[in-house]
Amino acid sequence: MDTHLSPAVTAPGAGAVVRRRLIVGITGATGAIFGVRLLQALRAADVESHLVLSGWGQRTVEHETGMALAQLRELAAVVHGIGNMASTISSGSFLTDGMVIAPCSMRTLAAIASGNGENLVHRAADVVLKERRRLVLLVRETPLSEIHLENMLKLARIGATILPPMPAFYNQPQTIDDLVDHIVARVLDQFGIPADFAKRWDGQMSRPGAVRKLG
């Protein structure tokens, strides 16, 4: 059963302002913090987040962040059960801006690429693709096999955005949080959602000096 944690969005009418909606999938790959931070950023931006979490996604959140399931659910506006194929996000008639899977496991990538709607993460992604909405995948694996690369290429060719959470150092990050925020800001950029916390390239090159270390 879906759990609604904020008021439902009213149907659009003449002159009505509809709150933005974004689906967030968290699956069983390392990098659960990206999904957590994305939910936090969406709440701050007043975007209605629809969370769907795989079993191993939940285990990975608990293992990597120490966050309990109840704490994670509180970050989302709406929480959908992984097996609830009658969920709103399983239908294209339910309007959203798209979907982000952060992180996206190789199993999830393969299921989406093959059209295998085994669970609600796969089905919601399939709906986003068929409705020509934006699907952003934070794929997580290294090194990448030919199978992984072929699946990513297949999805990229039909409109998905492949956004591996690769760290950037030109903005001189000082902490792990800085690295995570950079990736989350790039995700928000895909949907035109403000990311005031982003430290963007300003064209200024630093001169040699003291060696910097991450805190």
PDB file of C-alpha atoms in Angstrom:
ATOM      1  CA  MET A   1       0.000   0.000   0.000  1.00  0.00           C
ATOM      2  CA  ASP A   2       1.232   3.473  -0.840  1.00  0.00           C
ATOM      3  CA  THR A   3       1.846   5.810   2.076  1.00  0.00           C
ATOM      4  CA  HIS A   4       0.969   9.473   1.528  1.00  0.00           C
ATOM      5  CA  LEU A   5       3.015  11.768   3.733  1.00  0.00           C
ATOM      6  CA  SER A   6       1.897  15.095   2.273  1.00  0.00           C
ATOM      7  CA  PRO A   7      -1.316  16.536   0.820  1.00  0.00           C
ATOM      8  CA  ALA A   8      -2.242  15.122  -2.574  1.00  0.00           C
ATOM      9  CA  VAL A   9      -1.725  17.288  -5.630  1.00  0.00           C
ATOM     10  CA  THR A  10      -4.984  18.619  -7.003  1.00  0.00           C
ATOM     11  CA  ALA A  11      -5.885  17.937 -10.607  1.00  0.00           C
ATOM     12  CA  PRO A  12      -4.933  20.763 -12.972  1.00  0.00           C
ATOM     13  CA  GLY A  13      -7.702  23.167 -13.943  1.00  0.00           C
ATOM     14  CA  ALA A  14      -8.025  26.623 -15.404  1.00  0.00           C
ATOM     15  CA  GLY A  15      -5.167  28.643 -13.992  1.00  0.00           C
ATOM     16  CA  ALA A  16      -4.273  25.968 -11.441  1.00  0.00           C
ATOM     17  CA  VAL A  17      -0.687  25.670 -10.266  1.00  0.00           C
ATOM     18  CA  VAL A  18       0.361  22.033  -9.954  1.00  0.00           C
ATOM     19  CA  ARG A  19       3.230  21.009  -7.708  1.00  0.00           C
ATOM     20  CA  ARG A  20       6.083  19.295  -9.533  1.00  0.00           C
ATOM     21  CA  ARG A  21       6.441  15.539  -9.076  1.00  0.00           C
ATOM     22  CA  LEU A  22       9.510  13.346  -9.410  1.00  0.00           C
ATOM     23  CA  ILE A  23       9.823   9.589  -8.908  1.00  0.00           C
ATOM     24  CA  VAL A  24      12.906   8.456  -6.991  1.00  0.00           C
ATOM     25  CA  GLY A  25      13.993   4.825  -7.124  1.00  0.00           C
ATOM     26  CA  ILE A  26      16.670   3.466  -4.805  1.00  0.00           C
ATOM     27  CA  THR A  27      18.060   0.041  -5.685  1.00  0.00           C
ATOM     28  CA  GLY A  28      20.695  -2.314  -4.335  1.00  0.00           C
ATOM     29  CA  ALA A  29      23.953  -0.762  -5.496  1.00  0.00           C
ATOM     30  CA  THR A  30      26.499   1.137  -3.460  1.00  0.00           C
ATOM     31  CA  GLY A  31      25.864   4.867  -3.314  1.00  0.00           C
ATOM     32  CA  ALA A  32      22.579   4.931  -1.395  1.00  0.00           C
ATOM     33  CA  ILE A  33      23.549   8.369  -0.076  1.00  0.00           C
ATOM     34  CA  PHE A  34      22.792   9.837  -3.517  1.00  0.00           C
ATOM     35  CA  GLY A  35      19.156   8.784  -3.272  1.00  0.00           C
ATOM     36  CA  VAL A  36      18.908  10.042   0.310  1.00  0.00           C
ATOM     37  CA  ARG A  37      20.438  13.414  -0.519  1.00  0.00           C
ATOM     38  CA  LEU A  38      18.220  13.730  -3.593  1.00  0.00           C
ATOM     39  CA  LEU A  39      15.101  13.264  -1.463  1.00  0.00           C
ATOM     40  CA  GLN A  40      16.337  15.951   0.902  1.00  0.00           C
ATOM     41  CA  ALA A  41      17.002  18.341  -1.978  1.00  0.00           C
ATOM     42  CA  LEU A  42      13.576  17.716  -3.520  1.00  0.00           C
ATOM     43  CA  ARG A  43      11.882  18.464  -0.220  1.00  0.00           C
ATOM     44  CA  ALA A  44      13.830  21.736   0.044  1.00  0.00           C
ATOM     45  CA  ALA A  45      12.799  22.626  -3.527  1.00  0.00           C
ATOM     46  CA  ASP A  46       9.114  21.835  -2.782  1.00  0.00           C
ATOM     47  CA  VAL A  47       9.022  19.030  -5.349  1.00  0.00           C
ATOM     48  CA  GLU A  48       6.662  16.150  -4.562  1.00  0.00           C
ATOM     49  CA  SER A  49       8.890  13.074  -4.383  1.00  0.00           C
ATOM     50  CA  HIS A  50       7.522   9.579  -4.981  1.00  0.00           C
ATOM     51  CA  LEU A  51       9.881   7.020  -3.457  1.00  0.00           C
ATOM     52  CA  VAL A  52      10.022   3.375  -4.494  1.00  0.00           C
ATOM     53  CA  LEU A  53      12.650   1.275  -2.770  1.00  0.00           C
ATOM     54  CA  SER A  54      13.845  -2.222  -3.640  1.00  0.00           C
ATOM     55  CA  GLY A  55      14.577  -4.769  -0.917  1.00  0.00           C
ATOM     56  CA  TRP A  56      18.317  -4.548  -1.420  1.00  0.00           C
ATOM     57  CA  GLY A  57      18.023  -0.806  -1.806  1.00  0.00           C
ATOM     58  CA  GLN A  58      16.647  -0.681   1.723  1.00  0.00           C
ATOM     59  CA  ARG A  59      19.415  -2.922   3.035  1.00  0.00           C
ATOM     60  CA  THR A  60      22.045  -0.772   1.348  1.00  0.00           C
ATOM     61  CA  VAL A  61      20.598   2.452   2.795  1.00  0.00           C
ATOM     62  CA  GLU A  62      20.714   0.906   6.267  1.00  0.00           C
ATOM     63  CA  HIS A  63      24.244  -0.444   5.790  1.00  0.00           C
ATOM     64  CA  GLU A  64      25.844   2.603   4.172  1.00  0.00           C
ATOM     65  CA  THR A  65      24.071   5.439   5.983  1.00  0.00           C
ATOM     66  CA  GLY A  66      22.803   3.936   9.254  1.00  0.00           C
ATOM     67  CA  MET A  67      19.399   5.404   8.414  1.00  0.00           C
ATOM     68  CA  ALA A  68      16.337   3.403   9.447  1.00  0.00           C
ATOM     69  CA  LEU A  69      13.551   2.748   6.952  1.00  0.00           C
ATOM     70  CA  ALA A  70      11.169   5.007   8.872  1.00  0.00           C
ATOM     71  CA  GLN A  71      13.650   7.889   8.661  1.00  0.00           C
ATOM     72  CA  LEU A  72      14.056   7.400   4.916  1.00  0.00           C
ATOM     73  CA  ARG A  73      10.304   7.282   4.325  1.00  0.00           C
ATOM     74  CA  GLU A  74       9.888  10.578   6.146  1.00  0.00           C
ATOM     75  CA  LEU A  75      11.993  12.298   3.489  1.00  0.00           C
ATOM     76  CA  ALA A  76       9.540  11.434   0.703  1.00  0.00           C
ATOM     77  CA  ALA A  77       6.156  12.972   0.003  1.00  0.00           C
ATOM     78  CA  VAL A  78       4.736   9.605  -1.097  1.00  0.00           C
ATOM     79  CA  VAL A  79       6.137   6.115  -0.573  1.00  0.00           C
ATOM     80  CA  HIS A  80       5.163   3.256  -2.910  1.00  0.00           C
ATOM     81  CA  GLY A  81       5.495  -0.446  -2.173  1.00  0.00           C
ATOM     82  CA  ILE A  82       7.901  -2.248  -4.501  1.00  0.00           C
ATOM     83  CA  GLY A  83       5.279  -4.890  -5.324  1.00  0.00           C
ATOM     84  CA  ASN A  84       2.314  -2.558  -5.746  1.00  0.00           C
ATOM     85  CA  MET A  85       1.764  -2.666  -9.480  1.00  0.00           C
ATOM     86  CA  ALA A  86      -1.527  -0.790  -9.021  1.00  0.00           C
ATOM     87  CA  SER A  87       0.391   2.232  -7.756  1.00  0.00           C
ATOM     88  CA  THR A  88      -0.196   5.628  -9.356  1.00  0.00           C
ATOM     89  CA  ILE A  89       3.336   5.707 -10.765  1.00  0.00           C
ATOM     90  CA  SER A  90       2.669   2.508 -12.724  1.00  0.00           C
ATOM     91  CA  SER A  91       0.366   4.464 -15.060  1.00  0.00           C
ATOM     92  CA  GLY A  92       1.272   7.007 -17.684  1.00  0.00           C
ATOM     93  CA  SER A  93      -1.912   8.930 -16.903  1.00  0.00           C
ATOM     94  CA  PHE A  94      -0.321   9.953 -13.586  1.00  0.00           C
ATOM     95  CA  LEU A  95       1.663  13.057 -14.502  1.00  0.00           C
ATOM     96  CA  THR A  96       5.263  13.369 -13.319  1.00  0.00           C
ATOM     97  CA  ASP A  97       8.378  15.197 -14.465  1.00  0.00           C
ATOM     98  CA  GLY A  98      10.161  11.862 -14.755  1.00  0.00           C
ATOM     99  CA  MET A  99      12.207   9.491 -12.655  1.00  0.00           C
ATOM    100  CA  VAL A 100      15.658   9.195 -11.114  1.00  0.00           C
ATOM    101  CA  ILE A 101      17.101   5.874  -9.976  1.00  0.00           C
ATOM    102  CA  ALA A 102      19.853   6.665  -7.481  1.00  0.00           C
ATOM    103  CA  PRO A 103      21.720   4.428  -7.303  1.00  0.00           C
ATOM    104  CA  CYS A 104      20.801   2.158 -10.204  1.00  0.00           C
ATOM    105  CA  SER A 105      22.070  -1.406  -9.912  1.00  0.00           C
ATOM    106  CA  MET A 106      23.140  -3.357 -12.974  1.00  0.00           C
ATOM    107  CA  ARG A 107      20.227  -5.731 -12.390  1.00  0.00           C
ATOM    108  CA  THR A 108      17.813  -2.795 -12.506  1.00  0.00           C
ATOM    109  CA  LEU A 109      19.533  -1.413 -15.597  1.00  0.00           C
ATOM    110  CA  ALA A 110      19.200  -4.767 -17.351  1.00  0.00           C
ATOM    111  CA  ALA A 111      15.531  -5.152 -16.389  1.00  0.00           C
ATOM    112  CA  ILE A 112      14.662  -1.710 -17.758  1.00  0.00           C
ATOM    113  CA  ALA A 113      16.678  -2.248 -20.934  1.00  0.00           C
ATOM    114  CA  SER A 114      14.870  -5.540 -21.595  1.00  0.00           C
ATOM    115  CA  GLY A 115      11.397  -4.232 -20.730  1.00  0.00           C
ATOM    116  CA  ASN A 116      11.098  -6.663 -17.824  1.00  0.00           C
ATOM    117  CA  GLY A 117       8.672  -5.028 -15.396  1.00  0.00           C
ATOM    118  CA  GLU A 118       9.370  -7.397 -12.510  1.00  0.00           C
ATOM    119  CA  ASN A 119       8.737  -4.782  -9.808  1.00  0.00           C
ATOM    120  CA  LEU A 120       7.510  -1.208  -9.456  1.00  0.00           C
ATOM    121  CA  VAL A 121      10.948   0.347 -10.014  1.00  0.00           C
ATOM    122  CA  HIS A 122      11.140  -1.363 -13.412  1.00  0.00           C
ATOM    123  CA  ARG A 123       7.518  -0.590 -14.274  1.00  0.00           C
ATOM    124  CA  ALA A 124       7.739   3.079 -13.294  1.00  0.00           C
ATOM    125  CA  ALA A 125      10.887   3.478 -15.412  1.00  0.00           C
ATOM    126  CA  ASP A 126       9.153   1.771 -18.341  1.00  0.00           C
ATOM    127  CA  VAL A 127       6.231   4.187 -18.020  1.00  0.00           C
ATOM    128  CA  VAL A 128       8.570   7.190 -17.995  1.00  0.00           C
ATOM    129  CA  LEU A 129      10.249   5.948 -21.172  1.00  0.00           C
ATOM    130  CA  LYS A 130       7.028   5.202 -23.047  1.00  0.00           C
ATOM    131  CA  GLU A 131       5.604   8.604 -22.116  1.00  0.00           C
ATOM    132  CA  ARG A 132       8.803  10.303 -23.360  1.00  0.00           C
ATOM    133  CA  ARG A 133       9.545  11.755 -19.936  1.00  0.00           C
ATOM    134  CA  ARG A 134      13.032  12.091 -18.493  1.00  0.00           C
ATOM    135  CA  LEU A 135      14.658   9.016 -16.965  1.00  0.00           C
ATOM    136  CA  VAL A 136      17.984   9.575 -15.181  1.00  0.00           C
ATOM    137  CA  LEU A 137      20.018   6.551 -14.094  1.00  0.00           C
ATOM    138  CA  LEU A 138      22.886   6.837 -11.600  1.00  0.00           C
ATOM    139  CA  VAL A 139      24.418   3.547 -12.650  1.00  0.00           C
ATOM    140  CA  ARG A 140      26.892   2.051 -10.178  1.00  0.00           C
ATOM    141  CA  GLU A 141      29.449  -0.612 -11.024  1.00  0.00           C
ATOM    142  CA  THR A 142      33.154  -0.765 -11.763  1.00  0.00           C
ATOM    143  CA  PRO A 143      34.694  -1.987 -13.926  1.00  0.00           C
ATOM    144  CA  LEU A 144      31.925  -2.121 -16.528  1.00  0.00           C
ATOM    145  CA  SER A 145      31.409  -5.259 -18.573  1.00  0.00           C
ATOM    146  CA  GLU A 146      30.330  -5.270 -22.216  1.00  0.00           C
ATOM    147  CA  ILE A 147      26.838  -6.279 -21.045  1.00  0.00           C
ATOM    148  CA  HIS A 148      26.625  -3.221 -18.783  1.00  0.00           C
ATOM    149  CA  LEU A 149      27.829  -0.925 -21.559  1.00  0.00           C
ATOM    150  CA  GLU A 150      25.398  -2.382 -24.095  1.00  0.00           C
ATOM    151  CA  ASN A 151      22.471  -1.926 -21.715  1.00  0.00           C
ATOM    152  CA  MET A 152      23.449   1.676 -21.054  1.00  0.00           C
ATOM    153  CA  LEU A 153      23.849   2.384 -24.766  1.00  0.00           C
ATOM    154  CA  LYS A 154      20.457   0.829 -25.529  1.00  0.00           C
ATOM    155  CA  LEU A 155      18.715   3.028 -22.968  1.00  0.00           C
ATOM    156  CA  ALA A 156      20.646   6.154 -23.959  1.00  0.00           C
ATOM    157  CA  ARG A 157      19.518   5.664 -27.560  1.00  0.00           C
ATOM    158  CA  ILE A 158      15.858   5.651 -26.512  1.00  0.00           C
ATOM    159  CA  GLY A 159      16.140   8.750 -24.392  1.00  0.00           C
ATOM    160  CA  ALA A 160      17.383   7.820 -20.927  1.00  0.00           C
ATOM    161  CA  THR A 161      20.139   9.909 -19.370  1.00  0.00           C
ATOM    162  CA  ILE A 162      23.038   7.832 -18.061  1.00  0.00           C
ATOM    163  CA  LEU A 163      24.547   9.796 -15.190  1.00  0.00           C
ATOM    164  CA  PRO A 164      27.174   7.747 -13.323  1.00  0.00           C
ATOM    165  CA  PRO A 165      28.005   9.357  -9.958  1.00  0.00           C
ATOM    166  CA  MET A 166      31.565  10.213 -10.934  1.00  0.00           C
ATOM    167  CA  PRO A 167      33.329  12.612  -8.541  1.00  0.00           C
ATOM    168  CA  ALA A 168      34.473  16.021  -9.750  1.00  0.00           C
ATOM    169  CA  PHE A 169      37.464  17.827  -8.273  1.00  0.00           C
ATOM    170  CA  TYR A 170      37.575  21.092 -10.250  1.00  0.00           C
ATOM    171  CA  ASN A 171      35.298  22.654  -7.617  1.00  0.00           C
ATOM    172  CA  GLN A 172      37.792  21.668  -4.905  1.00  0.00           C
ATOM    173  CA  PRO A 173      35.547  19.563  -2.654  1.00  0.00           C
ATOM    174  CA  GLN A 174      36.541  19.473   0.994  1.00  0.00           C
ATOM    175  CA  THR A 175      34.276  16.675   2.249  1.00  0.00           C
ATOM    176  CA  ILE A 176      32.409  13.600   1.037  1.00  0.00           C
ATOM    177  CA  ASP A 177      29.220  15.655   1.335  1.00  0.00           C
ATOM    178  CA  ASP A 178      30.645  18.097  -1.221  1.00  0.00           C
ATOM    179  CA  LEU A 179      31.148  15.231  -3.678  1.00  0.00           C
ATOM    180  CA  VAL A 180      27.611  13.937  -3.116  1.00  0.00           C
ATOM    181  CA  ASP A 181      26.075  17.409  -3.442  1.00  0.00           C
ATOM    182  CA  HIS A 182      27.812  17.927  -6.772  1.00  0.00           C
ATOM    183  CA  ILE A 183      26.235  14.789  -8.239  1.00  0.00           C
ATOM    184  CA  VAL A 184      22.790  15.576  -6.819  1.00  0.00           C
ATOM    185  CA  ALA A 185      22.987  19.089  -8.267  1.00  0.00           C
ATOM    186  CA  ARG A 186      23.757  17.619 -11.695  1.00  0.00           C
ATOM    187  CA  VAL A 187      20.685  15.396 -11.348  1.00  0.00           C
ATOM    188  CA  LEU A 188      18.483  18.361 -10.462  1.00  0.00           C
ATOM    189  CA  ASP A 189      19.887  20.238 -13.458  1.00  0.00           C
ATOM    190  CA  GLN A 190      18.391  17.548 -15.693  1.00  0.00           C
ATOM    191  CA  PHE A 191      14.917  18.599 -14.543  1.00  0.00           C
ATOM    192  CA  GLY A 192      15.491  22.334 -14.233  1.00  0.00           C
ATOM    193  CA  ILE A 193      15.113  22.166 -10.448  1.00  0.00           C
ATOM    194  CA  PRO A 194      17.123  24.791  -8.537  1.00  0.00           C
ATOM    195  CA  ALA A 195      20.176  23.550  -6.634  1.00  0.00           C
ATOM    196  CA  ASP A 196      21.351  26.507  -4.588  1.00  0.00           C
ATOM    197  CA  PHE A 197      23.938  24.356  -2.817  1.00  0.00           C
ATOM    198  CA  ALA A 198      25.795  23.596  -6.064  1.00  0.00           C
ATOM    199  CA  LYS A 199      29.353  24.894  -6.400  1.00  0.00           C
ATOM    200  CA  ARG A 200      29.638  25.470 -10.128  1.00  0.00           C
ATOM    201  CA  TRP A 201      32.632  26.024 -12.366  1.00  0.00           C
ATOM    202  CA  ASP A 202      33.407  29.735 -12.563  1.00  0.00           C
ATOM    203  CA  GLY A 203      36.247  29.639 -15.065  1.00  0.00           C
ATOM    204  CA  GLN A 204      38.883  30.486 -12.457  1.00  0.00           C
ATOM    205  CA  MET A 205      41.935  28.232 -12.279  1.00  0.00           C
ATOM    206  CA  SER A 206      43.799  27.905  -8.972  1.00  0.00           C
ATOM    207  CA  ARG A 207      47.541  28.438  -8.733  1.00  0.00           C
ATOM    208  CA  PRO A 208      49.938  25.879  -7.185  1.00  0.00           C
ATOM    209  CA  GLY A 209      50.032  26.038  -3.419  1.00  0.00           C
ATOM    210  CA  ALA A 210      49.280  23.865  -0.432  1.00  0.00           C
ATOM    211  CA  VAL A 211      48.116  20.338  -1.232  1.00  0.00           C
ATOM    212  CA  ARG A 212      44.431  19.949  -0.398  1.00  0.00           C
ATOM    213  CA  LYS A 213      42.977  16.896   1.309  1.00  0.00           C
ATOM    214  CA  LEU A 214      39.392  15.770   1.703  1.00  0.00           C
ATOM    215  CA  GLY A 215      38.106  16.102   5.243  1.00  0.00           C
TER     216      GLY A 215
END
